[in-house]
Amino acid sequence: MSIITQNLVYFVIAIAIIIILLIWAYSTNRLQQDFNTLTWTLIPVAIAINVVIGQIVVTLKLPVYLDSIGTVFVGVLCGPWAGAITGMLSNIIWGTIIDPNAFPWFPVAFFIGLVAGFCAKAGLFKSWWKVIVTGFLVALTAAAVSTPISVGVYGGITASGSSFITAYLLQTGQNLLPAVLITNNLVEPFDKISTALLAYAIMQGLSTRFLARFPRPQNVEVQKDVNWMQIIIAVIIVIAVLAFYILVVVNLTNK
Amino acid sequence: MHERLSFYTKRDSSLHKLNPLTKLTLAFSLVLISFISPWYWTPHVLLLLILIPLSFLGKVSGEFLRALFRLILPAAGFLFLMQAFFQPIGSSIIFKIWFLDITKESLIFAFRNAMRIAIMVSSFTLFLLTTHPSELMSELTRRGLPGQFAYVIISTLQIIPQMQAKAQTIIAAQRSRGLDTQSGFLKRVGSLIPLVGPLVFGSLVEVEERAIAIEARGFTSTREKTFLYDIPDTNLDRALRWMLILLVIASLALRIWLS
């Protein structure tokens, strides 16, 4: 039981981190520069895109959620802080109006928008393979943030289908925290990479004139030439991050 | 078709007349108390002795209980079953199915978690049943929430049902052109693009027009705004809010003191 209490503390810490980040961004004017009138009108549409595409995916019975396309879209075109706010409001509105189970996950959505925005700022949204890297980084963040929430609020086993993996790992004698972490790391990359690719496809379909009215159109200028050296370096980095993650998880398990 | 996505049921009751902020505080503090209170029975007592009587007080008991059965019981029930089967804690096994064993401890644990989730869902349901979204937003704006947030929340509530209707139209149109949305896995993946594409492009085009429209109505103006409706804030409201905050602090203190 003590692990539950401990993780509820993590949830409080996550909220405190979000508030500190927002105050920091506000005081250094980073928050304000992401917001013009077009950003404010895009956010409701992006939230609606999150919700409606999430529901279409359920109708098509696909094994992913795809409920953060709008968040990634705003994060890339309007900047990380706009993306973060979109994600947070999306889950808060979804949670209070449609399905209250979405409410506790708002820190996850916050970090999805934030990381997508920073990746795009670093130029990781300019060709298809860079978008995959972005999706991968977003997935790692989402898995790390959602684990304490899943453990703290739901005791590790939520009402979603992927909890069967967690349950299986628990039955094989795994501890609760690593079991949830492993599950999230298995499930999230599929979801977030396809989310990022779909957002990229949407942006490619929009006209340059339309994109130019948002705060950061330079994030999506396409690079036509494929640089194989860069791809190889990216693959090596991804493998290194994965190896590091597996190492951390194994260490957690041995405790 | 719903014009607006909302649970709100208009009734004439003392719960409806409370200030929206008081009801919001009530919802949040009930959730917090059920999560941090040190006693096992708190969530159950809250549901039976506070939430259900309150729904009668607000004259929305019919809608509330229906929502309880339709929305809360499946989610909490599924969570209860999953946790009862899969939590590997405790040693006093009640019965065993294949490799799954249900212990007394896991049953107790699962029941508490399910009840906490039920409290979370039902207190917000009660809040939404008795509070109109635009009433809440104008009250929060009056208390210093930036107007842009109120715009985002209210217009999201209007856009979601419109977009759901549009999605239904697109699905029907693409099906009539022979799009396969029910057979094999790869077919279903492939049908995602023709559904998502028109929906997203169509709604994004409207964004620009809307931006111009609200810009022309002084959206970014920093002048102090006036309010069309006056929402009463009585002494009872203030007293209730302080009492709820004190209760949350008290249960936190008890939690720390007792552990």
Coordinates of C-alpha atoms in Angstrom, one line a residue:
Chain A
M1 CA 0.0 0.0 0.0
S2 CA 2.9 2.4 0.8
I3 CA 3.9 2.5 -2.9
I4 CA 0.5 3.9 -3.8
T5 CA 0.9 6.8 -1.3
Q6 CA 4.4 7.4 -2.5
N7 CA 3.1 7.7 -6.1
L8 CA 0.3 10.0 -5.2
V9 CA 3.1 12.3 -4.0
Y10 CA 4.7 11.9 -7.5
F11 CA 1.4 13.1 -9.0
V12 CA 1.5 16.2 -6.8
I13 CA 5.1 16.7 -7.8
A14 CA 4.2 16.5 -11.5
I15 CA 1.5 19.2 -11.0
A16 CA 4.0 21.4 -9.1
I17 CA 6.6 21.0 -11.9
I18 CA 3.9 22.0 -14.5
I19 CA 3.0 25.1 -12.5
I20 CA 6.7 26.1 -12.0
L21 CA 7.4 25.5 -15.7
L22 CA 4.4 27.7 -16.7
I23 CA 5.5 30.5 -14.3
W24 CA 9.0 30.3 -15.7
A25 CA 7.8 30.5 -19.2
Y26 CA 5.5 33.4 -18.4
S27 CA 8.1 35.4 -16.6
T28 CA 10.7 35.0 -19.4
N29 CA 8.1 35.9 -22.1
R30 CA 8.4 32.4 -23.7
L31 CA 4.8 31.7 -23.1
Q32 CA 3.4 34.9 -24.6
Q33 CA 5.3 34.7 -27.9
D34 CA 3.5 31.4 -28.8
F35 CA 0.1 33.0 -28.6
N36 CA -1.5 35.2 -31.3
T37 CA -5.2 35.3 -32.1
L38 CA -4.8 32.5 -34.6
T39 CA -3.3 30.2 -31.9
W40 CA -6.2 30.9 -29.6
T41 CA -8.7 30.0 -32.4
L42 CA -6.7 26.9 -33.4
I43 CA -6.7 25.4 -29.9
P44 CA -10.4 24.6 -29.7
V45 CA -10.3 23.0 -33.1
A46 CA -7.2 21.0 -32.1
I47 CA -8.9 19.8 -29.0
A48 CA -11.9 18.8 -31.1
I49 CA -9.5 17.0 -33.5
N50 CA -8.1 15.1 -30.5
V51 CA -11.5 14.0 -29.4
V52 CA -13.1 13.2 -32.7
I53 CA -10.1 11.3 -34.2
G54 CA -9.8 9.4 -30.9
Q55 CA -13.5 8.3 -31.4
I56 CA -13.0 7.5 -35.1
V57 CA -10.1 5.2 -34.2
V58 CA -12.3 3.5 -31.6
T59 CA -14.9 2.9 -34.4
L60 CA -12.3 1.4 -36.7
K61 CA -11.1 -0.8 -33.8
L62 CA -7.4 0.0 -34.3
P63 CA -5.0 -0.9 -31.4
V64 CA -3.8 2.7 -30.9
Y65 CA -5.4 5.8 -29.3
L66 CA -4.3 8.6 -31.7
D67 CA -5.9 11.1 -29.3
S68 CA -3.1 13.7 -29.4
I69 CA -2.8 14.6 -33.1
G70 CA -4.2 18.1 -32.4
T71 CA -1.8 18.6 -29.5
V72 CA 1.2 17.7 -31.6
F73 CA -0.1 19.9 -34.4
V74 CA -0.3 23.0 -32.1
G75 CA 3.0 22.2 -30.5
V76 CA 4.8 22.1 -33.8
L77 CA 3.1 25.1 -35.5
C78 CA 2.6 27.5 -32.5
G79 CA 5.4 26.5 -30.2
P80 CA 5.9 24.1 -27.2
W81 CA 4.0 26.2 -24.6
A82 CA 0.9 26.5 -26.8
G83 CA 1.1 22.7 -27.4
A84 CA 1.4 22.0 -23.7
I85 CA -1.6 24.2 -22.9
T86 CA -3.6 22.5 -25.6
G87 CA -2.8 19.1 -24.2
M88 CA -3.7 20.1 -20.7
L89 CA -7.0 21.8 -21.6
S90 CA -7.8 18.9 -23.9
N91 CA -7.7 16.3 -21.1
I92 CA -9.4 18.6 -18.6
I93 CA -12.3 19.3 -21.0
W94 CA -12.4 15.6 -22.1
G95 CA -12.3 14.6 -18.5
T96 CA -15.0 16.9 -17.2
I97 CA -17.4 16.6 -20.1
I98 CA -17.1 13.2 -21.8
D99 CA -15.2 10.7 -19.8
P100 CA -13.9 11.6 -16.3
N101 CA -11.3 8.9 -16.6
A102 CA -9.3 11.2 -18.9
F103 CA -8.9 13.8 -16.3
P104 CA -6.0 12.4 -14.2
W105 CA -3.8 12.1 -17.4
F106 CA -3.6 15.8 -18.1
P107 CA 0.1 16.1 -17.0
V108 CA 0.9 13.5 -19.7
A109 CA -0.8 15.5 -22.4
F110 CA 1.0 18.6 -21.2
F111 CA 4.4 17.0 -21.7
I112 CA 3.3 15.5 -25.1
G113 CA 2.7 19.0 -26.4
L114 CA 5.8 20.4 -24.8
V115 CA 8.2 17.8 -26.1
A116 CA 6.6 17.8 -29.6
G117 CA 7.1 21.6 -29.7
F118 CA 10.7 21.5 -28.5
C119 CA 11.6 18.7 -31.0
A120 CA 10.1 20.8 -33.8
K121 CA 12.0 23.8 -32.6
A122 CA 15.2 21.7 -32.9
G123 CA 14.3 21.0 -36.5
L124 CA 13.0 17.4 -35.9
F125 CA 9.8 17.9 -37.9
K126 CA 11.2 18.6 -41.4
S127 CA 11.3 15.1 -43.0
W128 CA 9.6 11.8 -42.4
W129 CA 12.4 10.1 -40.5
K130 CA 12.9 13.0 -38.2
V131 CA 9.2 12.9 -37.4
I132 CA 9.6 9.3 -36.4
V133 CA 12.4 10.4 -34.0
T134 CA 10.1 13.1 -32.6
G135 CA 7.3 10.5 -32.1
F136 CA 9.8 8.2 -30.3
L137 CA 11.0 11.0 -27.9
V138 CA 7.4 12.0 -27.2
A139 CA 6.5 8.4 -26.5
L140 CA 9.4 8.0 -24.0
T141 CA 8.3 11.2 -22.2
A142 CA 4.6 10.1 -22.2
A143 CA 5.6 6.7 -20.7
A144 CA 7.7 8.2 -18.0
V145 CA 5.0 10.7 -17.0
S146 CA 2.1 8.3 -17.2
T147 CA 3.6 5.6 -15.0
P148 CA 3.4 7.4 -11.6
I149 CA -0.1 8.5 -12.5
S150 CA -1.2 5.0 -13.4
V151 CA 0.2 3.7 -10.2
G152 CA -0.9 6.5 -8.0
V153 CA -4.4 7.0 -9.2
Y154 CA -5.4 3.5 -10.4
G155 CA -3.0 1.3 -8.5
G156 CA -1.1 0.3 -11.7
I157 CA -4.0 -1.4 -13.5
T158 CA -6.2 0.9 -15.5
A159 CA -9.3 0.1 -17.4
S160 CA -7.5 0.0 -20.8
G161 CA -6.6 -3.0 -22.7
S162 CA -2.8 -2.7 -22.4
S163 CA -3.2 -3.4 -18.6
F164 CA -3.3 -7.1 -19.5
I165 CA 0.4 -6.8 -20.2
T166 CA 1.0 -5.2 -16.8
A167 CA -1.1 -7.9 -15.2
Y168 CA 0.9 -10.6 -16.9
L169 CA 4.2 -9.0 -15.8
L170 CA 2.8 -8.7 -12.2
Q171 CA 1.9 -12.4 -12.2
T172 CA 5.4 -13.4 -13.3
G173 CA 6.7 -11.7 -10.1
Q174 CA 7.6 -8.3 -11.4
N175 CA 7.3 -5.3 -9.1
L176 CA 4.5 -2.9 -9.7
L177 CA 6.4 0.2 -10.9
P178 CA 8.7 -1.5 -13.4
A179 CA 5.8 -3.6 -14.7
V180 CA 3.8 -0.5 -15.5
L181 CA 6.9 1.3 -16.9
I182 CA 7.7 -1.7 -19.3
T183 CA 4.0 -1.8 -20.4
N184 CA 4.0 1.9 -21.2
N185 CA 7.2 1.7 -23.1
L186 CA 5.9 -1.2 -25.2
V187 CA 2.6 0.5 -26.1
E188 CA 3.4 4.3 -26.3
P189 CA 6.0 4.3 -29.3
F190 CA 3.5 2.8 -31.7
D191 CA 0.8 5.3 -30.8
K192 CA 3.0 8.4 -30.6
I193 CA 5.0 7.6 -33.8
S194 CA 1.8 7.2 -35.8
T195 CA 0.4 10.4 -34.2
A196 CA 3.4 12.4 -35.2
L197 CA 3.4 10.9 -38.8
L198 CA -0.3 11.8 -39.2
A199 CA 0.3 15.3 -37.9
Y200 CA 3.1 15.6 -40.4
A201 CA 1.0 14.4 -43.3
I202 CA -1.7 16.9 -42.4
M203 CA 0.8 19.8 -42.4
Q204 CA 2.2 18.7 -45.8
G205 CA -1.3 18.9 -47.1
L206 CA -1.9 22.5 -46.0
S207 CA -0.9 25.5 -48.1
T208 CA 2.2 27.5 -47.3
R209 CA 0.1 30.7 -47.1
F210 CA -2.1 29.2 -44.4
L211 CA 0.9 27.8 -42.4
A212 CA 2.7 31.2 -42.6
R213 CA 0.1 32.8 -40.4
F214 CA 1.0 30.7 -37.3
P215 CA 3.8 31.8 -35.0
R216 CA 6.4 29.1 -36.1
P217 CA 5.9 28.2 -39.8
Q218 CA 9.7 27.6 -40.2
N219 CA 9.3 24.4 -38.1
V220 CA 7.7 22.6 -41.0
E221 CA 9.8 23.7 -44.0
V222 CA 10.5 20.4 -45.8
Q223 CA 14.0 19.2 -46.4
K224 CA 14.0 17.4 -49.7
D225 CA 17.5 15.9 -49.7
V226 CA 17.9 12.7 -47.6
N227 CA 21.1 12.7 -45.6
W228 CA 22.0 9.1 -44.9
M229 CA 24.7 10.1 -42.4
Q230 CA 22.1 11.8 -40.2
I231 CA 19.7 8.8 -40.4
I232 CA 22.5 6.5 -39.2
I233 CA 23.4 8.8 -36.3
A234 CA 19.7 9.1 -35.4
V235 CA 19.3 5.3 -35.4
I236 CA 22.4 4.9 -33.2
I237 CA 21.0 7.5 -30.7
V238 CA 17.6 5.8 -30.6
I239 CA 19.2 2.4 -29.9
A240 CA 21.4 3.9 -27.2
V241 CA 18.4 5.5 -25.5
L242 CA 16.5 2.2 -25.7
A243 CA 19.5 0.4 -24.2
F244 CA 19.7 2.9 -21.4
Y245 CA 16.1 2.6 -20.7
I246 CA 16.2 -1.2 -20.6
L247 CA 19.2 -0.9 -18.2
V248 CA 17.3 1.4 -15.9
V249 CA 14.2 -0.8 -15.9
V250 CA 16.3 -3.9 -15.2
N251 CA 18.0 -2.1 -12.3
L252 CA 14.6 -1.1 -10.9
T253 CA 13.4 -4.7 -11.1
N254 CA 16.4 -6.1 -9.2
K255 CA 15.7 -3.9 -6.3
Chain B
M1 CA -28.5 16.5 -32.8
H2 CA -27.3 18.3 -29.6
E3 CA -26.6 22.0 -30.1
R4 CA -24.1 21.9 -27.2
L5 CA -22.3 19.1 -25.5
S6 CA -23.4 19.3 -21.9
F7 CA -25.0 17.3 -19.2
Y8 CA -26.7 20.4 -17.8
T9 CA -30.3 19.9 -16.7
K10 CA -32.2 23.0 -15.9
R11 CA -34.1 22.7 -12.6
D12 CA -35.1 25.1 -9.9
S13 CA -33.2 23.9 -6.8
S14 CA -31.0 25.3 -4.1
L15 CA -28.1 23.4 -5.6
H16 CA -28.6 25.1 -8.9
K17 CA -28.7 28.5 -7.2
L18 CA -25.3 28.0 -5.6
N19 CA -22.4 29.9 -7.0
P20 CA -20.6 27.8 -9.7
L21 CA -17.3 28.3 -8.0
T22 CA -18.7 26.7 -4.8
K23 CA -19.9 23.7 -6.7
L24 CA -16.5 23.4 -8.4
T25 CA -14.8 23.5 -5.0
L26 CA -17.3 20.9 -3.8
A27 CA -16.4 18.5 -6.6
F28 CA -12.6 18.9 -6.3
S29 CA -12.6 18.6 -2.5
L30 CA -14.8 15.5 -2.5
V31 CA -12.3 13.9 -4.9
L32 CA -9.3 15.0 -2.9
I33 CA -10.8 13.8 0.4
S34 CA -11.6 10.4 -1.0
F35 CA -8.0 10.0 -2.2
I36 CA -6.1 11.3 0.8
S37 CA -8.4 10.4 3.7
P38 CA -6.7 7.7 5.9
W39 CA -9.9 5.7 6.6
Y40 CA -10.9 2.9 4.4
W41 CA -14.6 3.7 4.4
T42 CA -14.4 7.4 3.5
P43 CA -15.2 7.1 -0.3
H44 CA -18.2 4.9 0.4
V45 CA -19.6 7.2 3.1
L46 CA -19.0 10.2 0.8
L47 CA -21.0 8.5 -2.0
L48 CA -23.9 7.3 0.1
L49 CA -24.2 10.2 2.6
I50 CA -23.2 13.2 0.6
L51 CA -23.4 12.7 -3.2
I52 CA -26.7 10.8 -3.5
P53 CA -28.5 13.1 -1.0
L54 CA -27.1 16.1 -2.8
S55 CA -28.5 14.8 -6.1
F56 CA -31.9 14.7 -4.5
L57 CA -31.4 18.2 -3.1
G58 CA -30.5 19.4 -6.6
K59 CA -33.6 17.6 -8.1
V60 CA -31.4 15.7 -10.6
S61 CA -31.4 12.3 -8.8
G62 CA -32.9 10.6 -11.8
E63 CA -30.3 11.8 -14.2
F64 CA -27.5 11.3 -11.6
L65 CA -28.4 7.7 -10.8
R66 CA -28.8 6.9 -14.6
A67 CA -25.4 8.4 -15.2
L68 CA -24.1 6.4 -12.3
F69 CA -25.3 3.1 -13.8
R70 CA -24.5 3.9 -17.4
L71 CA -21.1 5.6 -17.0
I72 CA -19.6 4.9 -13.6
L73 CA -20.5 1.3 -12.8
P74 CA -19.0 -0.2 -16.0
A75 CA -15.7 1.7 -15.6
A76 CA -15.4 1.1 -11.9
G77 CA -16.6 -2.4 -12.2
F78 CA -14.1 -3.4 -14.8
L79 CA -11.3 -1.7 -12.8
F80 CA -12.5 -3.7 -9.8
L81 CA -12.4 -7.0 -11.6
M82 CA -9.0 -6.3 -13.2
Q83 CA -7.5 -5.3 -9.9
A84 CA -9.0 -8.1 -7.9
F85 CA -7.6 -10.7 -10.3
F86 CA -4.2 -9.2 -11.0
Q87 CA -2.9 -7.5 -7.9
P88 CA -0.3 -9.9 -6.6
I89 CA -0.7 -8.9 -2.9
G90 CA -1.9 -10.7 0.2
S91 CA -1.6 -14.3 1.1
S92 CA -5.1 -15.5 2.3
I93 CA -6.4 -16.9 -1.0
I94 CA -10.2 -17.0 -1.3
F95 CA -10.3 -18.9 -4.6
K96 CA -8.2 -19.7 -7.6
I97 CA -8.9 -19.8 -11.3
W98 CA -6.1 -21.2 -13.4
F99 CA -3.1 -19.0 -12.5
L100 CA -5.2 -16.2 -11.1
D101 CA -5.7 -16.1 -7.4
I102 CA -8.1 -13.8 -5.6
T103 CA -6.9 -12.9 -2.2
K104 CA -8.7 -11.1 0.6
E105 CA -6.2 -8.2 0.4
S106 CA -6.5 -7.8 -3.3
L107 CA -10.3 -7.7 -3.1
I108 CA -10.2 -5.0 -0.4
F109 CA -7.6 -3.0 -2.4
A110 CA -9.6 -3.3 -5.6
F111 CA -12.8 -2.3 -4.0
R112 CA -11.2 0.9 -2.5
N113 CA -9.7 1.9 -5.8
A114 CA -12.9 1.3 -7.7
M115 CA -14.8 3.4 -5.2
R116 CA -12.3 6.2 -5.4
I117 CA -12.7 6.3 -9.2
A118 CA -16.5 6.2 -8.7
I119 CA -16.3 9.2 -6.4
M120 CA -14.2 11.1 -8.9
V121 CA -16.6 10.4 -11.8
S122 CA -19.8 10.9 -9.8
S123 CA -18.9 14.2 -8.1
F124 CA -18.0 15.7 -11.5
T125 CA -21.2 14.3 -13.0
L126 CA -23.2 16.0 -10.2
F127 CA -21.3 19.2 -10.8
L128 CA -22.0 19.2 -14.5
L129 CA -25.6 18.3 -14.1
T130 CA -26.2 21.4 -12.0
T131 CA -23.9 24.0 -13.5
H132 CA -24.2 25.6 -16.9
P133 CA -20.8 25.8 -18.6
S134 CA -21.1 29.4 -19.6
E135 CA -22.2 30.4 -16.1
L136 CA -19.1 28.7 -14.7
M137 CA -16.9 30.4 -17.3
S138 CA -18.3 33.9 -16.7
E139 CA -17.9 33.5 -13.0
L140 CA -14.3 32.3 -13.4
T141 CA -13.5 35.2 -15.8
R142 CA -14.9 37.6 -13.3
R143 CA -12.5 36.2 -10.8
G144 CA -9.5 36.7 -13.0
L145 CA -9.3 33.7 -15.4
P146 CA -8.0 35.2 -18.7
G147 CA -10.8 35.6 -21.2
Q148 CA -8.9 33.5 -23.8
F149 CA -9.3 30.4 -21.7
A150 CA -13.0 30.9 -21.3
Y151 CA -13.2 31.3 -25.1
V152 CA -11.2 28.1 -25.7
I153 CA -13.4 26.0 -23.3
I154 CA -16.7 27.4 -24.4
S155 CA -16.0 27.1 -28.1
T156 CA -14.5 23.6 -27.7
L157 CA -17.9 22.6 -26.3
Q158 CA -19.6 23.9 -29.4
I159 CA -17.0 22.6 -31.9
I160 CA -16.9 19.0 -30.7
P161 CA -20.5 18.1 -31.5
Q162 CA -20.3 19.9 -34.9
M163 CA -17.2 18.0 -35.7
Q164 CA -18.7 14.7 -34.6
A165 CA -21.6 15.3 -36.9
K166 CA -19.2 16.1 -39.7
A167 CA -17.2 12.9 -39.0
Q168 CA -20.4 10.9 -39.2
T169 CA -21.2 12.5 -42.6
I170 CA -17.7 11.8 -43.9
I171 CA -17.8 8.1 -42.7
A172 CA -21.2 7.7 -44.4
A173 CA -20.1 9.4 -47.6
Q174 CA -16.9 7.4 -47.9
R175 CA -18.7 4.1 -47.2
S176 CA -21.2 4.9 -49.9
R177 CA -18.2 5.3 -52.2
G178 CA -17.1 1.8 -51.2
L179 CA -14.6 2.5 -48.4
D180 CA -14.1 -0.6 -46.2
T181 CA -14.3 0.2 -42.5
Q182 CA -15.1 -3.2 -41.1
S183 CA -12.9 -6.0 -42.6
G184 CA -9.3 -6.8 -42.1
F185 CA -6.7 -4.9 -40.1
L186 CA -4.7 -3.4 -42.9
K187 CA -7.9 -2.3 -44.7
R188 CA -9.0 -0.5 -41.6
V189 CA -5.6 1.2 -41.2
G190 CA -5.9 2.3 -44.8
S191 CA -9.3 3.7 -44.3
L192 CA -8.1 6.1 -41.6
I193 CA -6.6 8.6 -44.1
P194 CA -9.7 9.2 -46.3
L195 CA -11.7 9.7 -43.0
V196 CA -9.2 11.9 -41.2
G197 CA -8.1 14.0 -44.2
P198 CA -11.4 15.7 -45.1
L199 CA -12.3 16.2 -41.5
V200 CA -9.1 17.9 -40.5
F201 CA -8.6 20.1 -43.6
G202 CA -12.2 21.2 -43.5
S203 CA -12.1 22.3 -39.9
L204 CA -8.7 24.0 -40.2
V205 CA -9.9 26.2 -43.0
E206 CA -12.5 27.7 -40.7
V207 CA -9.8 28.6 -38.2
E208 CA -8.6 31.6 -40.2
E209 CA -12.0 33.1 -40.7
R210 CA -12.8 32.7 -37.1
A211 CA -9.6 34.4 -36.1
I212 CA -10.5 37.4 -38.2
A213 CA -14.0 37.5 -36.8
I214 CA -13.1 37.5 -33.1
E215 CA -10.2 39.9 -33.8
A216 CA -12.8 42.3 -35.2
R217 CA -14.7 42.0 -31.9
G218 CA -11.9 43.1 -29.7
F219 CA -10.6 39.7 -28.6
T220 CA -7.1 40.8 -27.8
S221 CA -8.3 44.1 -26.3
T222 CA -6.8 44.7 -22.8
R223 CA -9.6 47.0 -21.6
E224 CA -11.7 45.9 -18.7
K225 CA -14.7 43.9 -19.9
T226 CA -18.3 44.2 -18.6
F227 CA -20.5 41.2 -17.9
L228 CA -24.0 40.5 -19.3
Y229 CA -25.2 38.4 -16.4
D230 CA -24.7 38.9 -12.7
I231 CA -24.0 35.7 -10.8
P232 CA -24.9 35.9 -7.1
D233 CA -22.3 35.0 -4.5
T234 CA -23.9 34.8 -1.1
N235 CA -22.4 34.4 2.4
L236 CA -23.5 30.8 2.4
D237 CA -21.3 30.2 -0.7
R238 CA -18.3 31.7 0.9
A239 CA -18.8 29.8 4.2
L240 CA -19.2 26.5 2.2
R241 CA -16.0 27.1 0.3
W242 CA -14.0 27.8 3.4
M243 CA -15.5 24.8 5.1
L244 CA -14.6 22.5 2.2
I245 CA -11.0 23.8 2.0
L246 CA -10.6 23.2 5.8
L247 CA -12.0 19.7 5.4
V248 CA -9.4 18.9 2.7
I249 CA -6.6 20.3 4.9
A250 CA -7.9 18.4 7.9
S251 CA -8.0 15.1 6.0
L252 CA -4.4 15.7 4.8
A253 CA -3.3 16.4 8.3
L254 CA -5.0 13.3 9.6
R255 CA -3.3 11.3 6.9
I256 CA 0.1 12.5 7.9
W257 CA -0.6 12.3 11.6
L258 CA -2.0 8.7 11.4
S259 CA 0.7 7.2 9.2

